[in-house]
């Protein structure tokens, strides 16, 4: 009975591909950066192929009904970020703004593809949580509160004919539902 869209704009890296189209001011993205020249890589450069990229829009359905529209930027940590936000909204009952604003910790961070025995943790992560991670053998890398190094997300929850929308205070952006 309508439309749902999860739209994420991202250039990838600080200035995308470093190319600006002068007449419009549009900056070219850099989504092809994850291609590899290693023939054994799943992201090997090949005709007609798309690389794994770093945007993760999600439509969530339950019993054939749309219940949420969400998405995140956050490199290789996107599944963690989306899972945290959805667990907080649906399992813990937080409204979308509170779910997104809650403290984040990311196993392996956003951009690292090798070493995974560390956790990037915002300063507001409860000591019990960071202590448990440290006791499990993870090195804790402390971050500031609401640090962009833990991604940027949006979340719209649909229920009972109404929508609740929120966007991440870690970045500029907006969420709309109607």
Coordinates of C-alpha atoms in Angstrom, one line a residue:
X1 CA 0.0 0.0 0.0
X2 CA 2.7 2.4 -0.9
X3 CA 6.4 2.8 -1.3
X4 CA 9.4 2.3 0.9
X5 CA 12.9 3.4 0.1
X6 CA 16.2 3.2 1.9
X7 CA 18.4 5.7 0.2
X8 CA 22.0 6.2 1.2
X9 CA 24.3 8.8 -0.4
X10 CA 28.0 8.2 0.0
X11 CA 31.1 9.1 -2.0
X12 CA 33.3 6.5 -0.3
X13 CA 36.5 8.0 1.1
X14 CA 36.8 11.6 1.9
X15 CA 36.4 13.0 -1.6
X16 CA 35.1 10.1 -3.6
X17 CA 37.2 9.5 -6.7
X18 CA 38.7 13.0 -6.5
X19 CA 36.8 14.0 -9.6
X20 CA 34.5 17.1 -9.7
X21 CA 32.3 17.7 -12.7
X22 CA 32.7 21.5 -12.9
X23 CA 29.4 22.5 -14.5
X24 CA 27.2 20.8 -11.9
X25 CA 29.5 20.5 -8.9
X26 CA 28.8 16.8 -8.7
X27 CA 31.6 14.7 -7.2
X28 CA 32.2 11.3 -8.7
X29 CA 31.9 8.4 -6.2
X30 CA 34.6 5.8 -5.5
X31 CA 32.6 2.6 -5.2
X32 CA 34.9 0.7 -7.5
X33 CA 37.7 0.9 -5.0
X34 CA 37.0 -2.5 -3.6
X35 CA 37.8 -4.3 -6.8
X36 CA 40.9 -6.5 -6.6
X37 CA 43.5 -7.5 -9.2
X38 CA 44.1 -10.8 -7.3
X39 CA 42.4 -13.5 -9.4
X40 CA 41.5 -15.5 -6.3
X41 CA 39.6 -12.6 -4.7
X42 CA 35.8 -12.7 -4.8
X43 CA 36.1 -9.0 -5.8
X44 CA 38.4 -9.6 -8.8
X45 CA 37.9 -7.0 -11.5
X46 CA 35.9 -8.5 -14.3
X47 CA 33.5 -7.3 -17.0
X48 CA 29.8 -7.1 -15.9
X49 CA 30.7 -7.6 -12.2
X50 CA 29.9 -5.5 -9.2
X51 CA 32.3 -5.3 -6.3
X52 CA 31.2 -5.7 -2.7
X53 CA 30.6 -2.1 -1.7
X54 CA 30.0 -0.3 1.5
X55 CA 26.3 0.6 1.5
X56 CA 23.7 -1.6 3.1
X57 CA 20.0 -0.6 2.6
X58 CA 17.6 -3.0 4.2
X59 CA 13.8 -3.6 4.0
X60 CA 12.5 -5.7 6.9
X61 CA 9.4 -7.8 6.6
X62 CA 7.4 -9.8 9.1
X63 CA 4.4 -11.9 8.1
X64 CA 4.5 -10.3 4.6
X65 CA 4.3 -6.8 6.0
X66 CA 7.0 -4.1 5.8
X67 CA 8.0 -3.3 9.4
X68 CA 11.2 -1.3 8.9
X69 CA 13.3 0.5 6.4
X70 CA 16.9 1.0 7.4
X71 CA 20.4 1.3 6.2
X72 CA 23.9 2.3 7.1
X73 CA 27.3 3.4 5.8
X74 CA 30.1 1.8 7.8
X75 CA 32.3 -0.3 5.6
X76 CA 32.8 -3.9 6.7
X77 CA 30.9 -3.2 9.9
X78 CA 27.5 -2.6 8.3
X79 CA 26.0 -5.9 9.3
X80 CA 26.9 -5.2 12.9
X81 CA 25.4 -1.7 12.8
X82 CA 22.2 -2.8 11.2
X83 CA 21.8 -5.7 13.6
X84 CA 22.4 -3.4 16.6
X85 CA 19.8 -0.9 15.4
X86 CA 17.2 -3.6 14.6
X87 CA 17.7 -5.5 17.9
X88 CA 17.4 -2.3 19.9
X89 CA 14.2 -1.3 18.0
X90 CA 12.4 -4.6 17.9
X91 CA 13.8 -6.7 20.7
X92 CA 14.5 -4.0 23.2
X93 CA 11.6 -1.8 22.2
X94 CA 13.5 1.5 21.7
X95 CA 12.1 4.1 19.4
X96 CA 14.2 4.6 16.2
X97 CA 16.0 7.7 17.5
X98 CA 17.1 6.0 20.7
X99 CA 18.1 2.8 18.8
X100 CA 20.4 4.7 16.5
X101 CA 21.8 7.0 19.2
X102 CA 22.7 4.2 21.5
X103 CA 26.4 3.6 22.1
X104 CA 28.2 1.4 19.4
X105 CA 31.1 -1.0 19.4
X106 CA 32.4 -2.7 16.3
X107 CA 34.4 -5.8 16.2
X108 CA 37.2 -5.2 13.7
X109 CA 36.1 -1.6 13.1
X110 CA 34.7 -0.3 9.8
X111 CA 37.6 -0.4 7.3
X112 CA 40.1 -3.1 8.4
X113 CA 40.0 -6.3 6.5
X114 CA 42.7 -8.3 8.3
X115 CA 43.2 -8.3 12.1
X116 CA 39.8 -8.7 13.9
X117 CA 40.8 -9.1 17.5
X118 CA 40.0 -5.5 18.4
X119 CA 36.8 -3.5 19.1
X120 CA 36.3 0.1 18.3
X121 CA 34.1 1.3 21.2
X122 CA 32.4 4.7 21.8
X123 CA 33.1 6.3 25.1
X124 CA 29.4 5.7 26.2
X125 CA 29.7 1.9 25.9
X126 CA 29.0 0.6 29.4
X127 CA 32.1 -0.6 31.3
X128 CA 30.5 -4.0 31.8
X129 CA 30.3 -4.5 28.0
X130 CA 33.8 -3.3 27.1
X131 CA 35.1 -5.2 30.1
X132 CA 33.5 -8.4 28.8
X133 CA 35.0 -7.9 25.4
X134 CA 38.4 -7.2 26.9
X135 CA 38.1 -10.4 29.0
X136 CA 37.3 -12.3 25.8
X137 CA 40.7 -11.3 24.4
X138 CA 39.7 -8.2 22.3
X139 CA 41.9 -5.0 22.4
X140 CA 39.5 -2.1 23.0
X141 CA 40.2 1.0 20.9
X142 CA 38.4 3.8 22.6
X143 CA 36.5 6.4 20.5
X144 CA 34.7 9.6 21.3
X145 CA 30.9 9.6 21.8
X146 CA 28.8 9.4 18.7
X147 CA 32.0 8.9 16.6
X148 CA 31.6 8.7 12.8
X149 CA 34.1 5.7 13.0
X150 CA 31.1 3.6 14.1
X151 CA 29.1 4.3 10.9
X152 CA 26.0 6.4 10.1
X153 CA 22.5 5.0 9.9
X154 CA 18.9 5.7 9.4
X155 CA 15.8 3.8 10.6
X156 CA 12.1 4.0 9.8
X157 CA 9.8 1.7 11.7
X158 CA 6.3 1.1 10.3
X159 CA 3.6 -0.1 12.6
X160 CA -0.1 0.4 13.2
X161 CA -0.5 2.6 10.1
X162 CA 2.1 5.1 11.5
X163 CA 5.8 5.6 10.9
X164 CA 8.7 6.6 13.2
X165 CA 11.8 7.9 11.5
X166 CA 15.3 8.8 12.8
X167 CA 18.7 9.6 11.4
X168 CA 22.1 9.2 13.0
X169 CA 23.4 12.0 15.2
X170 CA 26.9 10.9 14.2
X171 CA 26.5 12.6 10.8
X172 CA 24.4 15.1 8.9
X173 CA 21.3 13.7 7.2
X174 CA 17.6 13.4 7.5
X175 CA 14.9 10.8 7.8
X176 CA 11.3 11.3 6.5
X177 CA 8.2 9.1 6.7
X178 CA 4.7 9.9 5.9

